[in-house]
Amino acid sequence: MATATRRKKTTKKTRTPKMTYCWGASKTEGDATKKELLGGKGANLAEMTSIGLPVPPGFTIPTTICEAYYDQGARMPKGLGEATAKAICRVERETGKIFGSSSNPLLVSVRSGAAVSMPGMMDTVLNLGLTDAAVQGLIKLTGNARFAWDAYRRLINMFGDVVMGMEHEDFEDEFDLVKKKFGVELDTELSAEGLEEVCNRYKKAYKKHVGSAFPQDPYKQLSLSIEAVFKSWNTHRAKSYRQINGIVGLKGTAVNVQAMVFGNMGTDSGTGVAFTRNPSTGEDKFFGEFLIDAQGEDVVAGIRTPKPVSEMPKWNNRIFKELLKNKKTLENHYRDIQDIEFTIERGKLWMLQTRSGKRTAAASVKIAVDMVKSRHINKDEALLRIPAGDLVQLLLPSFTSKSKNKVTTLAKGLPASPGAATGTLSFTAEDAVKRSEAGESVLLVRKETSPEDIDGMHHAVGILTSTGGMTSHAAVVARGWGKCCVAGVSSLHINAARKTATIDGKTFGEKDILSIDGGTGEVMLGEVERHEPTLSGDFETIMKWADKRRRMKVRTNADSPQDAKRARSFGAEGIGLTRTEHMFFEGDRILAMRQMILASTVENREKALARLLPYQTKDFTGIFTAMKGLPVTVRLLDPPLHEFLPHDTSGQKDVAHALGIKLAQVKLRVEQLHEFNPMLGHRGCRLAITYPEILVMQVTAIVKAMIACKKKKIDARPEIMIPLVGTVEELSQLRVLTEETIKAVKKKAKYTGKLNIPIGTMIEIPRAAVVAEQIAEVADFFSFGTNDLTQLTYGYSRDDINSFLPHYLDAAILERDPFQTIDFDGVGSLVAMGCQGGRKAKPKLKIGICGEHGGDPISVGFCDTVGLDYVSCSPFRVPTARLAAAQATIRA
Amino acid sequence: MATATRRKKTTKKTRTPKMTYCWGASKTEGDATKKELLGGKGANLAEMTSIGLPVPPGFTIPTTICEAYYDQGARMPKGLGEATAKAICRVERETGKIFGSSSNPLLVSVRSGAAVSMPGMMDTVLNLGLTDAAVQGLIKLTGNARFAWDAYRRLINMFGDVVMGMEHEDFEDEFDLVKKKFGVELDTELSAEGLEEVCNRYKKAYKKHVGSAFPQDPYKQLSLSIEAVFKSWNTHRAKSYRQINGIVGLKGTAVNVQAMVFGNMGTDSGTGVAFTRNPSTGEDKFFGEFLIDAQGEDVVAGIRTPKPVSEMPKWNNRIFKELLKNKKTLENHYRDIQDIEFTIERGKLWMLQTRSGKRTAAASVKIAVDMVKSRHINKDEALLRIPAGDLVQLLLPSFTSKSKNKVTTLAKGLPASPGAATGTLSFTAEDAVKRSEAGESVLLVRKETSPEDIDGMHHAVGILTSTGGMTSHAAVVARGWGKCCVAGVSSLHINAARKTATIDGKTFGEKDILSIDGGTGEVMLGEVERHEPTLSGDFETIMKWADKRRRMKVRTNADSPQDAKRARSFGAEGIGLTRTEHMFFEGDRILAMRQMILASTVENREKALARLLPYQTKDFTGIFTAMKGLPVTVRLLDPPLHEFLPHDTSGQKDVAHALGIKLAQVKLRVEQLHEFNPMLGHRGCRLAITYPEILVMQVTAIVKAMIACKKKKIDARPEIMIPLVGTVEELSQLRVLTEETIKAVKKKAKYTGKLNIPIGTMIEIPRAAVVAEQIAEVADFFSFGTNDLTQLTYGYSRDDINSFLPHYLDAAILERDPFQTIDFDGVGSLVAMGCQGGRKAKPKLKIGICGEHGGDPISVGFCDTVGLDYVSCSPFRVPTARLAAAQATIRA
């Protein structure tokens, strides 16, 4: 409030700023650099005009006038009427038409246009300037009464709705009555006479709701529309959007007033949209569609089938050549693929819009490389042009859009892990294993997965869950494997006992086939055609450029030699996170693990751990070998022990039988281990403190594996990471135990070489970030575990967040899911605090991140800003992280 | 490490410091101000000598010598042998005895003594100086061979054990053999001859284990003992104790060498312990016990029954008068009640120790007030003398210690809520209600309580749980009511279905009687006599002094008019936290609440809420009335909705029946609401965002209640507190809704007066503390919810923490339970950050605390330091908080 008051005072002193900026053949006052003043749209229309393209003339009321409007207590600034009238005059001269004329009327569109586009701003009003008199002029001019009345009724509808705040239904009802009266079903079947009646009824409805007649003065229409644009700047939605997005310093919105052109004035007229290159492949070939005698919305609506631009020469070769020339002008000027709209009014080509074209990941890579080759842009610009997050599309299969259009989408969940998968439904992990081993492609369908399901998840072609968020167990594991996963499909109800899933009342069984799109979250009925990934030379080129540019290293999160190898092939420079818990679920190991958990004495626990030791040693040997020469950060056991025990009686019976103990014993232990909030429970280093023998076994395995590698001349570089540390004392005590264990294993193995094994910790508890300076004293490295850090900093359980997250995103309480993109203000502040604290104690402390954010481009940028040494992400996101890291360096 | 190195260098340059400080009749070199140099014990012995008390002479080797010992690589400093020999000479002159003499030997004790007492330091060695020759001297001197041999065998045992690190069993076994040989059972039955043989066997055992003979040179004994004291300074236990407690800057430990005196030299000898006042009531009356012809340990061991000091004149009136004189000297000097030890050796009184006497809460209050009256201390000193946390003892019943000694303690849990309760066992809340209404005193025995148990908890005389910590549901609710609760009794196994509880194999049913002590956590069998609380005038005096002195206000956490009234009588200056969730469990309300939760449309939810509105309005009217003129902070609904639904099928059936819906519907809703981590789930303001109608109902009730009060001229001052805010957007959106609701209710009630209702938030999510500056922009006040803030900052669930907390405390990973005393470094840093951020945005922002820490004296001190305006705590802790706040002001 204080700032606003201050601004008001200074503004009052200054003169009223320039009120209109025109563009047109005779004079253009703006250009693309004036976005803050003219808004993005206005600046771009002026720019296009300047470079010689045929743009319907018009003018922009700049953002400063909107500011003046609010400074003067939401009143239209003095002199604005006069200024707009003058600007209209210029447009009249350029077009040879007269605003409101009953013989040759000028029609204009009015659009909002701020420097940054935002929701809540006013929609377009078209055909402005039509009145009872002007409509007659339009009939005369076009000889097409139906066209004229249709244009008029559209104006009244849009004006009433957008400018005066009427309900769309107020008009809809009238239209229906007229259609009934004339006995037609479709809008297009209505005659000129019918449309005239619609206009009359619309005017009545307008008067009834607004309280005054529809304005017959075109300048009144214009003035009211301009004010409506100003007002839309301060709607609740626009304000909170700016607040949430930290958009400050903008003065207001601009207003664009532009002469209308019509592509539906006969067979010498037309309209079209095109890309200057193929947006799907990136190929340098003009690509678009057009319709003869049609309006822009007809192309979009899909009622008529447009023709490819390649067929345009047959219709009008002159126009086509002009269009090609314009295309070239635009690409040379904007140095990027452009998405353009054009209209031909009675043989005259008008360019209506140009903007940077949306493209596929493959196209963005090809276009960037091509543009460097043609010297349009340099390598840094090329790297910045590619959305880093899209690269994952190039590594995974996807559904072809053609095929997707043919199937029914049943539901939408969270796009938890990209890719495309089709299969029959499997409702338990065991079934998934059995059926997939029998050759079936199955989707594992679960409420939420747990570590017990690991084997089944591995065998399934895709994973579908009804609860759980973007960082739920299913999502994290699937992303690690590059396996398709759609999570949190709230309309999916699973009856695991009956082996059925229900979506919107439709029930699917084991034999039904579904397809899931992990990139969009779609769940589709039946099979959908897939496109398998291939990597182009351009991809390698971009990656090479990125690697040269980036400061941060990129590691991967991998738990197996296979994953490690794959990530290495994607460019990973080490492993930032090897989780050791999944290793305990395979085959016989789980039995030894359960025996350990059920042991009531240290001795028996040690016996069970001794059985696990050879497995762990083999696991680590494999991973170290796959990653030879590169660091491998091994996180010691993290999840609570109850995750390793079955929670159903039949599973418990099996355990009791296998271990030769009583069911009651198993049940008692499960009950003892039960936690109300497992996320905040007995896990992480808390396990190592209370059961040091688990740590001893794991460290022993790491050291034995390292020695085994060294003996084979394999350069193994393990780093030991102790999870969930919240106090320096936890780490210092466990560090001592770890060092003692390393020494003991070396001695027992009679290994005399040097073993350099850094010992560090995850910073994932808010307290650890706060007391990082203390912790760094006993840590060789930090790795931010931003998944848990986000959970604890917000107090959000990622497994439960779906009950309110969608609502939070809708209501703009959260801009983004904080589990996908790091929250700069909160979690990010703690990360920065942790870095500062850590480096205060140890200026050269190595710091990385191994949470899911390590593969999110925005978050990677943040990591660069706070000075992390590396990011670590799932294998398929490694190229994304490499590019994002390079982009961060360039931006810094 | 760096500090240690630096210190070493500077020390090397300085001269070796003075090596001994003596005390005795002829010369005393230390005093009580030299604690850092001489340790607490040494300084005090010198002080006592200085003020003319008869203290056996001796000397202190100061802490600087211990420092020199370590600086020189753990070697005995040069010249120390010579210096101690000289000091021994002085003691020889004072006592007329000779060290190691075979006719008149001087015996000494060696004790460690740092400036701060700490665990891990060396125990006492007594009778040092006895050798094969000296023991003969002692026999000659005392004419008591049994006494002499007994003293010698004790020396060998203590020296071997404490100085040379032998096991106590090494000696114990030898003793048993001799007893067998002489055919006796008790140690005391062994003759002089037998004890001589024990000495011989001890010496052999010593040689066997130590590798050299027991030293026959008394100076060798002394030197080894001194070095053992130095070494004990750096034991792991002592080091980590210092680290944990932040004890820095100490140079080392001092060593005290003092002439032995013996109270067991005949009927003219004796020993005793006494308090200068009654430590139980505070009455100014000499209070103690003595034994004729006995050693200090005999008084403690309880083998013989000592006599009260009042009987001493009958034995030796001269000594008694001297003792009374000494008592007065000590109290005048130390200006506090003293706990003294004395020995009479052959008619000569020796004072062995004096220290500030431990006392009950009642005594501490009376003594403080009395000492102000007698002008020994001023009011500030009086306030600082009383442990603020003990005041709660004065407000609640307690078991008499006599009666407690007679019963069997079955188990020990956490002292969750003080007080004393005896009752039969009730295993469900319903049973507790029924049976208590029938006149029975019942203890509610549950695994852990939940909000569903509220009614039963209220009716029970005490609460006993097998899981859950100091801030579990049971603990928090019980403390609020001043109801006795013992929580987390891990050896207690409850079978609620069978209505039995088992402790160590013993099973108790509904008819068994147990007693629980909420101040100690003890669970006892049968009935124990209770002492009902009475408040003295001295208590009121202290409270008055405290109120004058403190800066912070003290509020209470209260959910009902009764609690509010009680807290007000204890001095609460408002309510800092009214939880609204408990209100929904009584009688019919829970049905309306459940109807609301089970409603599938906003409309139906609103209907159910309309039924709850009159109840809530009545609740608030009652509380506002009880607190008229004082602020009442109402926290809007906080817990997740599933807490209000029954989780067992039979309860669900009842709900379905009562609401006329299908059981399946209830079950489905329970399933939908299930959360993996409810603490991190859909609760707090997240509920108000997704179900705004709940907030609207609660705010409506608050405003209606306020208007109702105003109409009756009752000065109601509600404040609305929105819980669990993590983002500014949550609070700003809910603030708008709250303000709109207030306006609407005012309008509907046609109330035209002014209603000033501040709207603020709890800061209990780490993110809220981090972004406090943003949040403060839309908050009228902050209240730190340090329970949840501690849970999230550490990642500890307070309901699950018992699985590792005891271990963490044992291993000194945590110094204290962070749910009881605020963690300064972590949680405290976030609180400080929240205060700074909040006050940056609004310099006068009112900030308080309403977590359990608000009633913990150390935490209250912290709150004062960071500048909070008030603390809020459960009613029975209000006096504690008032005193602690005053102490904080004085210390600041």
PDB file of C-alpha atoms in Angstrom, chain A residues 167-180 201-202 205 209:
ATOM      1  CA  GLU A 167     -24.109 -14.113 -19.048  1.00  0.00           C
ATOM      2  CA  HIS A 168     -23.590 -15.997 -22.300  1.00  0.00           C
ATOM      3  CA  GLU A 169     -26.910 -17.798 -21.661  1.00  0.00           C
ATOM      4  CA  ASP A 170     -28.805 -14.511 -21.872  1.00  0.00           C
ATOM      5  CA  PHE A 171     -28.021 -14.527 -25.597  1.00  0.00           C
ATOM      6  CA  GLU A 172     -27.999 -18.270 -26.153  1.00  0.00           C
ATOM      7  CA  ASP A 173     -31.666 -18.552 -25.135  1.00  0.00           C
ATOM      8  CA  GLU A 174     -32.699 -15.896 -27.671  1.00  0.00           C
ATOM      9  CA  PHE A 175     -30.789 -17.613 -30.457  1.00  0.00           C
ATOM     10  CA  ASP A 176     -32.507 -20.902 -29.679  1.00  0.00           C
ATOM     11  CA  LEU A 177     -35.931 -19.261 -29.828  1.00  0.00           C
ATOM     12  CA  VAL A 178     -35.192 -17.838 -33.289  1.00  0.00           C
ATOM     13  CA  LYS A 179     -33.845 -21.145 -34.547  1.00  0.00           C
ATOM     14  CA  LYS A 180     -37.049 -22.831 -33.362  1.00  0.00           C
ATOM     15  CA  ARG A 201     -33.643  -9.863 -29.743  1.00  0.00           C
ATOM     16  CA  TYR A 202     -30.013  -9.500 -28.607  1.00  0.00           C
ATOM     17  CA  ALA A 205     -31.737  -8.732 -23.953  1.00  0.00           C
ATOM     18  CA  HIS A 209     -29.692  -6.779 -18.386  1.00  0.00           C
TER      19      HIS A 209
END
